[in-house]
XYZ file of N, CA and C in Angstrom:
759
model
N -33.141 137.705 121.053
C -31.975 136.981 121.576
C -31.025 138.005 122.180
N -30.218 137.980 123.260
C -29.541 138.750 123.896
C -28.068 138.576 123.167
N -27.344 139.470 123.642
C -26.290 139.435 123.201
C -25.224 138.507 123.800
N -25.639 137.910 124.858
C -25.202 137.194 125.394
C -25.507 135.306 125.127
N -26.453 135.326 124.935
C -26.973 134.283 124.209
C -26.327 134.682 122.683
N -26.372 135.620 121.379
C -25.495 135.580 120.180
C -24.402 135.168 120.221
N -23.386 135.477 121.373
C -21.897 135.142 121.888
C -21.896 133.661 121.851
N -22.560 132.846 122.834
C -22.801 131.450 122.847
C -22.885 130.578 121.545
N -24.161 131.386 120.887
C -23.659 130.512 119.251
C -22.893 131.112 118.403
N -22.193 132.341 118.475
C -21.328 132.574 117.660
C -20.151 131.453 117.897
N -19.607 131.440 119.132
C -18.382 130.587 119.836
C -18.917 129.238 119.418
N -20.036 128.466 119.182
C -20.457 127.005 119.267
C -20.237 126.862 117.888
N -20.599 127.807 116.552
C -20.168 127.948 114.977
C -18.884 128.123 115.105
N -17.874 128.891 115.706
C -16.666 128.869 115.569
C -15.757 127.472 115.901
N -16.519 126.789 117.025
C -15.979 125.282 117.993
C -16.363 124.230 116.598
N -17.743 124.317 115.741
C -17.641 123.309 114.888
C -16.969 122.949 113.388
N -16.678 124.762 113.352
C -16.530 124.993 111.811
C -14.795 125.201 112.116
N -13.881 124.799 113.179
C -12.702 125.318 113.593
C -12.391 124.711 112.077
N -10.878 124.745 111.561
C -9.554 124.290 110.728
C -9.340 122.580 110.924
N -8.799 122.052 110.195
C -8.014 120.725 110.074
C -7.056 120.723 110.897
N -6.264 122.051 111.140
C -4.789 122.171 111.326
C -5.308 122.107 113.289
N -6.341 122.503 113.417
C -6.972 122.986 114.936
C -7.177 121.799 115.390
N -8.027 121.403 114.590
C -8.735 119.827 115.144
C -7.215 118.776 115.370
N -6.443 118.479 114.467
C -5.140 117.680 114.596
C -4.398 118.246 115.850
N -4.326 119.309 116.099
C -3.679 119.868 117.594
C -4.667 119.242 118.653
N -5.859 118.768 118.771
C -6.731 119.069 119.920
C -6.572 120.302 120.837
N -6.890 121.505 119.256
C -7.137 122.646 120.608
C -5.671 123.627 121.064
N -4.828 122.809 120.188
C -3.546 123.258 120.131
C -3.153 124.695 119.642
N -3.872 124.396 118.407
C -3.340 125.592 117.591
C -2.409 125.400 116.757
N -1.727 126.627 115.458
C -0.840 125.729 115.197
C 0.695 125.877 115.932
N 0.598 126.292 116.914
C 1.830 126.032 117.876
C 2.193 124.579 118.339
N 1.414 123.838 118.250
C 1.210 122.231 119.204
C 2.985 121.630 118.484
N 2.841 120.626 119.005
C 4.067 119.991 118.876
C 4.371 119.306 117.661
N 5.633 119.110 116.806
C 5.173 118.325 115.470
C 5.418 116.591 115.804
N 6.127 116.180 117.022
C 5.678 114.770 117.168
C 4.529 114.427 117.432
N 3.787 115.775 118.077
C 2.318 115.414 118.243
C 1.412 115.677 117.105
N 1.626 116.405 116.373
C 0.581 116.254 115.166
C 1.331 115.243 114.190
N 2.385 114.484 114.513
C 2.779 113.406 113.624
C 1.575 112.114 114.093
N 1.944 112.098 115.527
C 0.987 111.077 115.918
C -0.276 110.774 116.066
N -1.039 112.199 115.695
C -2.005 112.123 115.546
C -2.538 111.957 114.009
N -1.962 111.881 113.335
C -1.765 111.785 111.922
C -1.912 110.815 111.374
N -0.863 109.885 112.311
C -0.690 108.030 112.114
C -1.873 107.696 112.935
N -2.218 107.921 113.997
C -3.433 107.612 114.060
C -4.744 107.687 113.285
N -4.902 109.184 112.376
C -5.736 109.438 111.477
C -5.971 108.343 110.574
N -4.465 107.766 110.468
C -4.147 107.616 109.173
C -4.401 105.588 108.863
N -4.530 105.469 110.151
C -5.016 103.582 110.732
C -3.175 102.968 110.828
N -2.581 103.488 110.652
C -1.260 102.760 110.161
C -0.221 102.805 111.518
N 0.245 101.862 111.940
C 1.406 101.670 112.644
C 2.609 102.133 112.523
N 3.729 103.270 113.394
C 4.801 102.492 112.830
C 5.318 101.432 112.708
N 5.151 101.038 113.655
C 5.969 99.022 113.108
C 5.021 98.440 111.963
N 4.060 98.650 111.882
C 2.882 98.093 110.436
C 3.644 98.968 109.409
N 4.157 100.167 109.131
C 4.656 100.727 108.349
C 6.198 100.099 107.758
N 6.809 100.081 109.288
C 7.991 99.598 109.009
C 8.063 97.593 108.293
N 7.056 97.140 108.995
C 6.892 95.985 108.133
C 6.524 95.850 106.643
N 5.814 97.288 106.627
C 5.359 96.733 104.999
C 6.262 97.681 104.262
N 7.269 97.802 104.389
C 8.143 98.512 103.217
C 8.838 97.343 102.622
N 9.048 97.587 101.162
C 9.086 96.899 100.010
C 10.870 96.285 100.309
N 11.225 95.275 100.026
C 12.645 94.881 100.253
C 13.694 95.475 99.081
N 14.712 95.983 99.400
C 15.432 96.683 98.380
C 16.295 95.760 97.306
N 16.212 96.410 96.170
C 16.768 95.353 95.041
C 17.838 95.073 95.642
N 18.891 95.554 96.045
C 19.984 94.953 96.404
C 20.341 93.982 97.395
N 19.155 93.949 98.460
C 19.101 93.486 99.380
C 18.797 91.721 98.575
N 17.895 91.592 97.908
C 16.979 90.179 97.039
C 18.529 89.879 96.336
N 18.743 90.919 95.630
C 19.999 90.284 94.728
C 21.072 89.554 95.512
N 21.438 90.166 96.865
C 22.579 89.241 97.693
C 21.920 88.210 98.183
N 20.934 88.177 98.120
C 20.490 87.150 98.927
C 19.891 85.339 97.957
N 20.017 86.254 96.633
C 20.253 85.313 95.572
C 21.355 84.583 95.404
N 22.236 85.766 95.287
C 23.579 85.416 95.151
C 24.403 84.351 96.115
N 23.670 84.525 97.230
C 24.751 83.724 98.588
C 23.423 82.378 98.070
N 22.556 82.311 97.569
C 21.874 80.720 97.554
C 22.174 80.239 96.746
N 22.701 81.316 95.422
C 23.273 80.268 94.317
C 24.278 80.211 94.815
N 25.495 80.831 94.894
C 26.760 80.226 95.502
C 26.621 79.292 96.229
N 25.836 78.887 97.528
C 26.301 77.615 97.819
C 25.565 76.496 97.664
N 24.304 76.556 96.594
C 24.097 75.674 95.737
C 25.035 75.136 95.035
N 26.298 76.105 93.959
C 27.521 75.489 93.238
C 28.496 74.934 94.049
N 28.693 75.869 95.428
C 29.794 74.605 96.085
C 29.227 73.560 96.650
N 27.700 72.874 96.598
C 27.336 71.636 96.837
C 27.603 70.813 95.571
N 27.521 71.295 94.586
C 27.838 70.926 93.216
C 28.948 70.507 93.130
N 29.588 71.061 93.287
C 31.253 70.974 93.124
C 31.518 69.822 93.789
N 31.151 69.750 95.197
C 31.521 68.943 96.254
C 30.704 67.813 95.534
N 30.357 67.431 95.329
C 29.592 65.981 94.701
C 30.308 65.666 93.371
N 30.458 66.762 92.953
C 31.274 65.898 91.727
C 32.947 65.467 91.956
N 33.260 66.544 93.066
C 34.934 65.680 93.261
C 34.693 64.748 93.870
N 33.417 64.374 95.171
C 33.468 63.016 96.033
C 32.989 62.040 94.848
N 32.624 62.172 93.545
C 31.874 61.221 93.035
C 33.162 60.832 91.705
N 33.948 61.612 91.301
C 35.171 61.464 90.520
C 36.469 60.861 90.841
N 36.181 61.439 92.466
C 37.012 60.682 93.059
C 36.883 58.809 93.402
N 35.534 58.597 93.905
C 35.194 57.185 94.364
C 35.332 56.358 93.279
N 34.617 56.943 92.011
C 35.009 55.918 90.422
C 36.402 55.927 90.285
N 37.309 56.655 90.066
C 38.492 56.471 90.063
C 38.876 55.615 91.091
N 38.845 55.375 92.424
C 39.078 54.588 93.213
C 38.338 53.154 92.978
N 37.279 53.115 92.867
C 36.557 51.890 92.472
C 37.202 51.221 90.778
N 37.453 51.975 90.441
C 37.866 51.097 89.084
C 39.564 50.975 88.930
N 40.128 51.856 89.435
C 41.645 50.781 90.018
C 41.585 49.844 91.222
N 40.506 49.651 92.209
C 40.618 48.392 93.133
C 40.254 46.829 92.309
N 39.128 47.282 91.672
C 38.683 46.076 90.736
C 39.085 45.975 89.265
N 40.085 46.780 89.309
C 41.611 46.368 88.528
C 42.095 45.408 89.254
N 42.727 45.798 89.908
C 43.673 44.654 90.891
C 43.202 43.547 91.179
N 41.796 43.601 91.757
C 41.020 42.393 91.682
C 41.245 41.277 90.765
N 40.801 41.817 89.715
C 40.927 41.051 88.714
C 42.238 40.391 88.057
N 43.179 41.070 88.124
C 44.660 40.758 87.845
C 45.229 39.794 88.936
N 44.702 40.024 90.251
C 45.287 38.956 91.283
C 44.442 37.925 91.809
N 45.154 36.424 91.665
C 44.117 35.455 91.959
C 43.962 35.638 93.555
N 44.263 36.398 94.404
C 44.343 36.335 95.465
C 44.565 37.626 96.401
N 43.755 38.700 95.878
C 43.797 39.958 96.615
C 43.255 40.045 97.918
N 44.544 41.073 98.248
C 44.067 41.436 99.408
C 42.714 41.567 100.389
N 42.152 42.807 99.486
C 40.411 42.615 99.875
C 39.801 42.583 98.740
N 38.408 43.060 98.614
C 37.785 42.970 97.937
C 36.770 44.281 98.210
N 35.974 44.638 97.015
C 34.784 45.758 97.710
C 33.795 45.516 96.940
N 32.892 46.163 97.703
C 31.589 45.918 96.857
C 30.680 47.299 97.255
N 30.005 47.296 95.947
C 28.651 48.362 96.615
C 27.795 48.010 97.756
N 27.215 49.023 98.251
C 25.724 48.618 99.205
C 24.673 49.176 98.576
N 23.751 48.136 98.159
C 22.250 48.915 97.303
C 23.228 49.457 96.083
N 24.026 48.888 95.378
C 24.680 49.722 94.089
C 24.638 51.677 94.563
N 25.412 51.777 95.894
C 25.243 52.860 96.528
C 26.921 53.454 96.261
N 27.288 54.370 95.122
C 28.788 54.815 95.192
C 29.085 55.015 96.638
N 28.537 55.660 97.252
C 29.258 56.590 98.331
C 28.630 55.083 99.643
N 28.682 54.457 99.569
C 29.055 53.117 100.817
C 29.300 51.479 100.229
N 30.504 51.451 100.850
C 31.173 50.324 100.343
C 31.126 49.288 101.588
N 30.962 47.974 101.368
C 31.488 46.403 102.163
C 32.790 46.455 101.542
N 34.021 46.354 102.314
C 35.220 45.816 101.837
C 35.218 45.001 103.082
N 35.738 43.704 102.139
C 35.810 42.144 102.684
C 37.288 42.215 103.135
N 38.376 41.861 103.986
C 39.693 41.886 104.534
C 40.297 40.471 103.961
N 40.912 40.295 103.277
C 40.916 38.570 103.050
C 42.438 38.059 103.185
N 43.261 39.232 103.826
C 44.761 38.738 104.433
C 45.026 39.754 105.228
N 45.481 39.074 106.459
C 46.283 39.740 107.326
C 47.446 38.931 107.706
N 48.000 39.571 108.496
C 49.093 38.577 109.064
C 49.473 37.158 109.381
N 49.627 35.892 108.741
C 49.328 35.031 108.777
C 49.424 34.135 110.170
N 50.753 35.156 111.009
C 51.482 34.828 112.016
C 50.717 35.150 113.350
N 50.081 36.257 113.169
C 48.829 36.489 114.246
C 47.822 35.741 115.009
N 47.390 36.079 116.228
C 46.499 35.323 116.423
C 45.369 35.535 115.928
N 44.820 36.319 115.487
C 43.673 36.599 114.634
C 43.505 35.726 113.671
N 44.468 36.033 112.668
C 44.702 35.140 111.482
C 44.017 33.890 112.185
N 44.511 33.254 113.347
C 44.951 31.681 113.712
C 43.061 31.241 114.218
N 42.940 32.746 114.774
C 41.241 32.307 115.012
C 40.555 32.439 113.757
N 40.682 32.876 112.753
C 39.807 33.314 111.665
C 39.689 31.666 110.688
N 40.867 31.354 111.099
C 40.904 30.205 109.824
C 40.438 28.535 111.043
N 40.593 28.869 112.598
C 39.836 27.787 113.401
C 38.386 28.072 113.030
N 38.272 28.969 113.390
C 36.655 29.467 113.422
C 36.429 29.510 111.693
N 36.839 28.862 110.512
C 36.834 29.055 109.328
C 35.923 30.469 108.844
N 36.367 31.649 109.380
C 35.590 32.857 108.566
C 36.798 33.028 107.986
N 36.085 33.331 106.444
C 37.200 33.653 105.661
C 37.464 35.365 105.171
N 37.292 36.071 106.150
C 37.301 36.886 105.561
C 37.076 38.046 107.166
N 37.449 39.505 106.994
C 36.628 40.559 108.094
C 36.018 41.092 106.851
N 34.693 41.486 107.348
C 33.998 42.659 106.550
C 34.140 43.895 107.307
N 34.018 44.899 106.446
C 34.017 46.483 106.814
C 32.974 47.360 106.291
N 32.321 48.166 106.789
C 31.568 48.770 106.069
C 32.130 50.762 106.514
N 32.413 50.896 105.035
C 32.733 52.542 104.784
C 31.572 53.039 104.151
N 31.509 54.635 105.233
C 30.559 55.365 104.819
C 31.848 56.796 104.047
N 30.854 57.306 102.889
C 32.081 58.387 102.197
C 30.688 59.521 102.469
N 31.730 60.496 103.093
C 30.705 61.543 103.731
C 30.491 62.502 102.462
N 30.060 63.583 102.608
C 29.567 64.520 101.673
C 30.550 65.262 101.297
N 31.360 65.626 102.120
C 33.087 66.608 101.609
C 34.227 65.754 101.486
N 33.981 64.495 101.674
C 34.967 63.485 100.737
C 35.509 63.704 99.538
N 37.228 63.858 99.230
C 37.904 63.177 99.720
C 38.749 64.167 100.938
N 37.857 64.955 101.516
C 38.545 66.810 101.778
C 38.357 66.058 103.845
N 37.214 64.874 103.800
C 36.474 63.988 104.957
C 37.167 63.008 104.970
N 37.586 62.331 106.131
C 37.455 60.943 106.062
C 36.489 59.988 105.773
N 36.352 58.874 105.931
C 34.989 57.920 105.682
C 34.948 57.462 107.055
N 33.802 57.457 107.445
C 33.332 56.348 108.503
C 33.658 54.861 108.473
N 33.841 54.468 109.128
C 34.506 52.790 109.293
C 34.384 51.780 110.168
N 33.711 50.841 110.318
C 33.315 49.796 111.090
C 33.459 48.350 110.875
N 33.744 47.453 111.956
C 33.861 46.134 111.597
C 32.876 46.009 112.089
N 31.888 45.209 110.495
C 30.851 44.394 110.830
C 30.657 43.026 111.550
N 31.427 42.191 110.889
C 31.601 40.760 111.588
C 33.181 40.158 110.831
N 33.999 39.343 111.661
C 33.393 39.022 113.012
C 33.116 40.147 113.947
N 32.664 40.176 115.119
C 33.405 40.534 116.093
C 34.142 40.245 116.753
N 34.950 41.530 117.038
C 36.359 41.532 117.313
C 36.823 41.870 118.866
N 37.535 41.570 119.260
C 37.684 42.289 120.705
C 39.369 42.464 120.624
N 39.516 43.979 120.809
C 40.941 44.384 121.363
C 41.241 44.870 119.937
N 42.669 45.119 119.502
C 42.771 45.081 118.651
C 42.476 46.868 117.618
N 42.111 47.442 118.758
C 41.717 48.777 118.281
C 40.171 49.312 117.602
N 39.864 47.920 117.774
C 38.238 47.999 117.677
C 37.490 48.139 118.928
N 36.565 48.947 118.548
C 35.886 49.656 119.978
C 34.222 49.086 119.603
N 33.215 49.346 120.752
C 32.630 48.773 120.873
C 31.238 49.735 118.974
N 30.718 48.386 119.180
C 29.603 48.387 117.623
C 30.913 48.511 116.572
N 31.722 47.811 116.497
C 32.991 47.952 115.454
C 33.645 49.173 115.154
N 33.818 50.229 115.824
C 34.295 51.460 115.589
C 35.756 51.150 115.649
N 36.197 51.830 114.464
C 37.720 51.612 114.861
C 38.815 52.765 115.320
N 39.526 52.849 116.190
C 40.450 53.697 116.679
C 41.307 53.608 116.074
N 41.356 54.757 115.259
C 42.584 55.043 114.191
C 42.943 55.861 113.785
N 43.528 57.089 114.001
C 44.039 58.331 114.026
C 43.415 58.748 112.367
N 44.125 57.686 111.400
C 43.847 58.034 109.795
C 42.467 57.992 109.998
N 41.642 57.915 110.695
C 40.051 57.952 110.240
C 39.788 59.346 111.049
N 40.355 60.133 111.972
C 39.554 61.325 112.311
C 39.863 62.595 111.518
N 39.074 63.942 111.455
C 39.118 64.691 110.714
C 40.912 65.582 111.564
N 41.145 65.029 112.255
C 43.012 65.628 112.669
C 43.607 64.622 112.304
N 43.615 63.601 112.111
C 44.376 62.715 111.391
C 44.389 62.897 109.676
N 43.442 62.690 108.882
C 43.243 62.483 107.772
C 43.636 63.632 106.587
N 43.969 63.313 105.528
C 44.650 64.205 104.004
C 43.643 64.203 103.427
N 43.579 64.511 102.477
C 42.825 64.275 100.836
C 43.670 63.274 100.171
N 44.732 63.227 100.401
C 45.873 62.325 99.535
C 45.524 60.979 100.084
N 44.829 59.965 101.211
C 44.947 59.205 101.624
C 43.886 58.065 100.617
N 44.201 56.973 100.172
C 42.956 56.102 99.225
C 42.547 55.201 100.457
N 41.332 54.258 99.619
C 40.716 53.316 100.003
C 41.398 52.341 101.016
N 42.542 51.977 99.452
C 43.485 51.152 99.532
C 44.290 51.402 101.451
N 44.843 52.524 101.067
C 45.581 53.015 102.159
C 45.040 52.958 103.668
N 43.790 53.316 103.740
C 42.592 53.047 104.779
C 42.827 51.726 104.958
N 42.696 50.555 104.210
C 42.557 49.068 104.653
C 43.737 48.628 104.882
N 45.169 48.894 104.572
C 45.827 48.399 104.823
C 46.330 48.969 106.371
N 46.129 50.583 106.526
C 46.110 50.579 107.885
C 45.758 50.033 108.893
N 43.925 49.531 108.577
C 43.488 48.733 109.902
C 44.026 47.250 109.672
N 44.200 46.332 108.929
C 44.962 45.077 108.458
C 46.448 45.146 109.670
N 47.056 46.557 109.506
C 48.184 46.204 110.579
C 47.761 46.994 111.914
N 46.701 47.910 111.900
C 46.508 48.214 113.281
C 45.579 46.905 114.477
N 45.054 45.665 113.427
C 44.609 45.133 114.404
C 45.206 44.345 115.113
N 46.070 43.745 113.889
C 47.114 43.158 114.299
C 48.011 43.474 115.435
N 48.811 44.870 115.617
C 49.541 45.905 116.240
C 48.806 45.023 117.897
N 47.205 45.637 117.610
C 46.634 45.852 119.023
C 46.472 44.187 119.246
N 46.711 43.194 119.190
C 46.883 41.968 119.606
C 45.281 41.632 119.572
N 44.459 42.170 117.974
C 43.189 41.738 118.580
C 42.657 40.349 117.768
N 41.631 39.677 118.723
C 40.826 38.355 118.804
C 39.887 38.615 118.306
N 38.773 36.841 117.565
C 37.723 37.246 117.443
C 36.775 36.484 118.689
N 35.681 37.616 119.011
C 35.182 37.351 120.047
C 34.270 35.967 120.405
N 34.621 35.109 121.536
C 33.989 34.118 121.451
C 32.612 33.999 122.182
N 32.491 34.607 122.860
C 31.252 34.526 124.072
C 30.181 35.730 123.659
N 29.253 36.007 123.742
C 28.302 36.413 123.038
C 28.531 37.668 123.443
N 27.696 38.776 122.991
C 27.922 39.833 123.163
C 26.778 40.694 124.294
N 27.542 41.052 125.541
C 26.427 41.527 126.129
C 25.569 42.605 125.835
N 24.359 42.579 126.260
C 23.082 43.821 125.840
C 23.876 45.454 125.612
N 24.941 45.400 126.787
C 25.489 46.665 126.787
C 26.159 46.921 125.970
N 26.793 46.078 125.197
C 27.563 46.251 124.113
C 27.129 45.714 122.886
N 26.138 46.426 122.329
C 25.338 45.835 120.999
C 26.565 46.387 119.657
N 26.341 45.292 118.717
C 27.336 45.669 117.739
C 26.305 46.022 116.894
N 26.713 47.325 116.636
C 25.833 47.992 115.298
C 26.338 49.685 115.343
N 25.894 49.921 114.047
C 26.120 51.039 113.532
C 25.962 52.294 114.157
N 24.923 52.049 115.072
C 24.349 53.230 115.782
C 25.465 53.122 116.743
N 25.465 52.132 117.708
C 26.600 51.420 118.831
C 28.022 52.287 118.322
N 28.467 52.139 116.714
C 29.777 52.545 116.673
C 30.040 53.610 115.989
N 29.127 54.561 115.815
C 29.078 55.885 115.819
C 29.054 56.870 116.930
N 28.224 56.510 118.196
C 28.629 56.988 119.179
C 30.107 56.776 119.944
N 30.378 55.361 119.494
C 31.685 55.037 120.391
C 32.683 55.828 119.604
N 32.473 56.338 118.428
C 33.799 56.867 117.358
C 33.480 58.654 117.952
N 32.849 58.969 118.056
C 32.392 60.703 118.165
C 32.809 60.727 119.587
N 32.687 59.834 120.597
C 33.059 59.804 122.121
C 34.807 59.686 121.904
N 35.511 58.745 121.132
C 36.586 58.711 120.732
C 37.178 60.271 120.135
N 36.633 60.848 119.325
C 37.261 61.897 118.510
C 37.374 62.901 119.333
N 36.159 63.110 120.583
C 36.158 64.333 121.571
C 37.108 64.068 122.623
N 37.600 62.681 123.132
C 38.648 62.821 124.005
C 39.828 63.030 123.368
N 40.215 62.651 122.331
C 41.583 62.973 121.304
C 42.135 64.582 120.920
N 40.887 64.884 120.839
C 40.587 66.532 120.801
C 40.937 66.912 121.396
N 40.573 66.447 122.778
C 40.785 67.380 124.083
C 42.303 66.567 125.152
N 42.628 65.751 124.604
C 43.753 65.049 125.631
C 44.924 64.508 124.277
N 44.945 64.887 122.955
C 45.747 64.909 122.067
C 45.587 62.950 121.756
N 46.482 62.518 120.493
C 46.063 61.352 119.873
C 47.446 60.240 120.795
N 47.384 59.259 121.862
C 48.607 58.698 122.219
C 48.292 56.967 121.990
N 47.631 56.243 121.854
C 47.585 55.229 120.858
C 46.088 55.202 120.509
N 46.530 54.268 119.234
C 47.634 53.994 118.522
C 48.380 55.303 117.853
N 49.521 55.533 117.781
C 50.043 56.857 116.697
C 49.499 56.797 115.570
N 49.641 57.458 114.766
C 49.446 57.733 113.177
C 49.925 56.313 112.219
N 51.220 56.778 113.143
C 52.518 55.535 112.502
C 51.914 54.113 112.234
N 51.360 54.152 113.700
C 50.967 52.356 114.077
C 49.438 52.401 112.997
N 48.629 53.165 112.767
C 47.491 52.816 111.717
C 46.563 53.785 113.210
């Protein structure tokens, strides 16, 4: 073998048997760069950084706040159900007090589905002098019904409020029975305000608005229902919002 040919496989044993540190450079040496033997590393190594950065373990402190903010407002849902629900029995059992003590109350209430949080209150006097009054007792209905919804942050909420039947026209009732009434939007309304206080407002706000009960049927466009007077009340609350409350006032109901 020549010496020239020995050179060849000496250099081809040196190219296979090189270092770890050689091979990770490709040839580098160990001068090469250390982002580059980082990356060749993570490559060695099958692992991503972002696969890395995903699988790191979440820090105790991090789980613990994040406990903490679900129990907290787990308890203020708690809370909030037991004042809307302490509150409505207390209200429900001084109305049907009165009930009972007067042969001739005002209204009346009742559950829906034995449902605390939505009430039928029946209207069973208003103004006798009115024309309402004068149609209610031609047309012999003895009574307006109402149906209140008590929202979830009640008594901190107002309640939703609608005249079911009759229907009404004018009078501050808007279309699917929504009623326009300052005490029913969340800029109108207290915590201090009752049931009571709610019905006797609309009793003189319909009155106020000179309203009738409707005689001629009700057109397609104006369906009376719940859905009907939830939109007409949320369309109501956004122009009030934005162009301030000018009737009825507060005053008038």
């Amino acid at each position: 073998m020549t010496s020239r040919s020995k050179e060849k496989v000496a250099a081809a044993f040196r190219k296979l048997f090189r270092s770890p540190e050689k091979l990770d450079n490709d040839g580098a040496g160990p001068s090469g760069s250390p982002a580059r033997r980082g990356l060749l590393r993570r490559h060695r190594d099958g692992v991503s950084p972002a696969e890395a950065a995903v699988s790191l373990p979440t820090s105790p402190g991090a789980t613990s706040m994040a406990k903490k903010k679900s129990s907290g407002a787990a308890e203020a849902r708690e809370r909030a159900a037991a004042v809307r629900t302490r509150r409505l029995m207390k209200e429900l059992k001084e109305i049907q007090r009165l009930q009972e003590n007067r042969p001739d109350p005002v209204f009346t209430v009742e559950l829906v589905n034995d449902n605390l949080f939505e009430w039928h209150v029946r209207l069973h006097q208003i103004d006798p002098e009115s024309d309402l009054a004068a149609d209610l007792r031609e047309l012999h209905i003895p009574n307006i019904l109402l149906h209140l919804i008590f929202p979830e942050n009640f008594p901190f909420a107002p309640p939703f409020m609608r005249v079911i039947e009759p229907r009404i026209e004018k009078g501050f009732v808007m279309e699917g029975g929504a009623i326009c009434m300052e005490l029913l939007t969340p800029r109108g309304w207290a915590s201090a305000y009752t049931v009571e206080a709610v019905v006797m407002q609309f009793a003189a706000s319909v009155v106020k608005g000179q309203g009738r009960v409707a005689r001629a049927p009700p057109r397609p466009s104006r369906e009376f229902s719940r859905r009907r007077a939830e939109e007409a009340f949320r369309s109501l609350v956004k122009t009030h919002d934005k162009y301030g409350w000018v009737t009825p006032a507060l005053s008038d109901g």
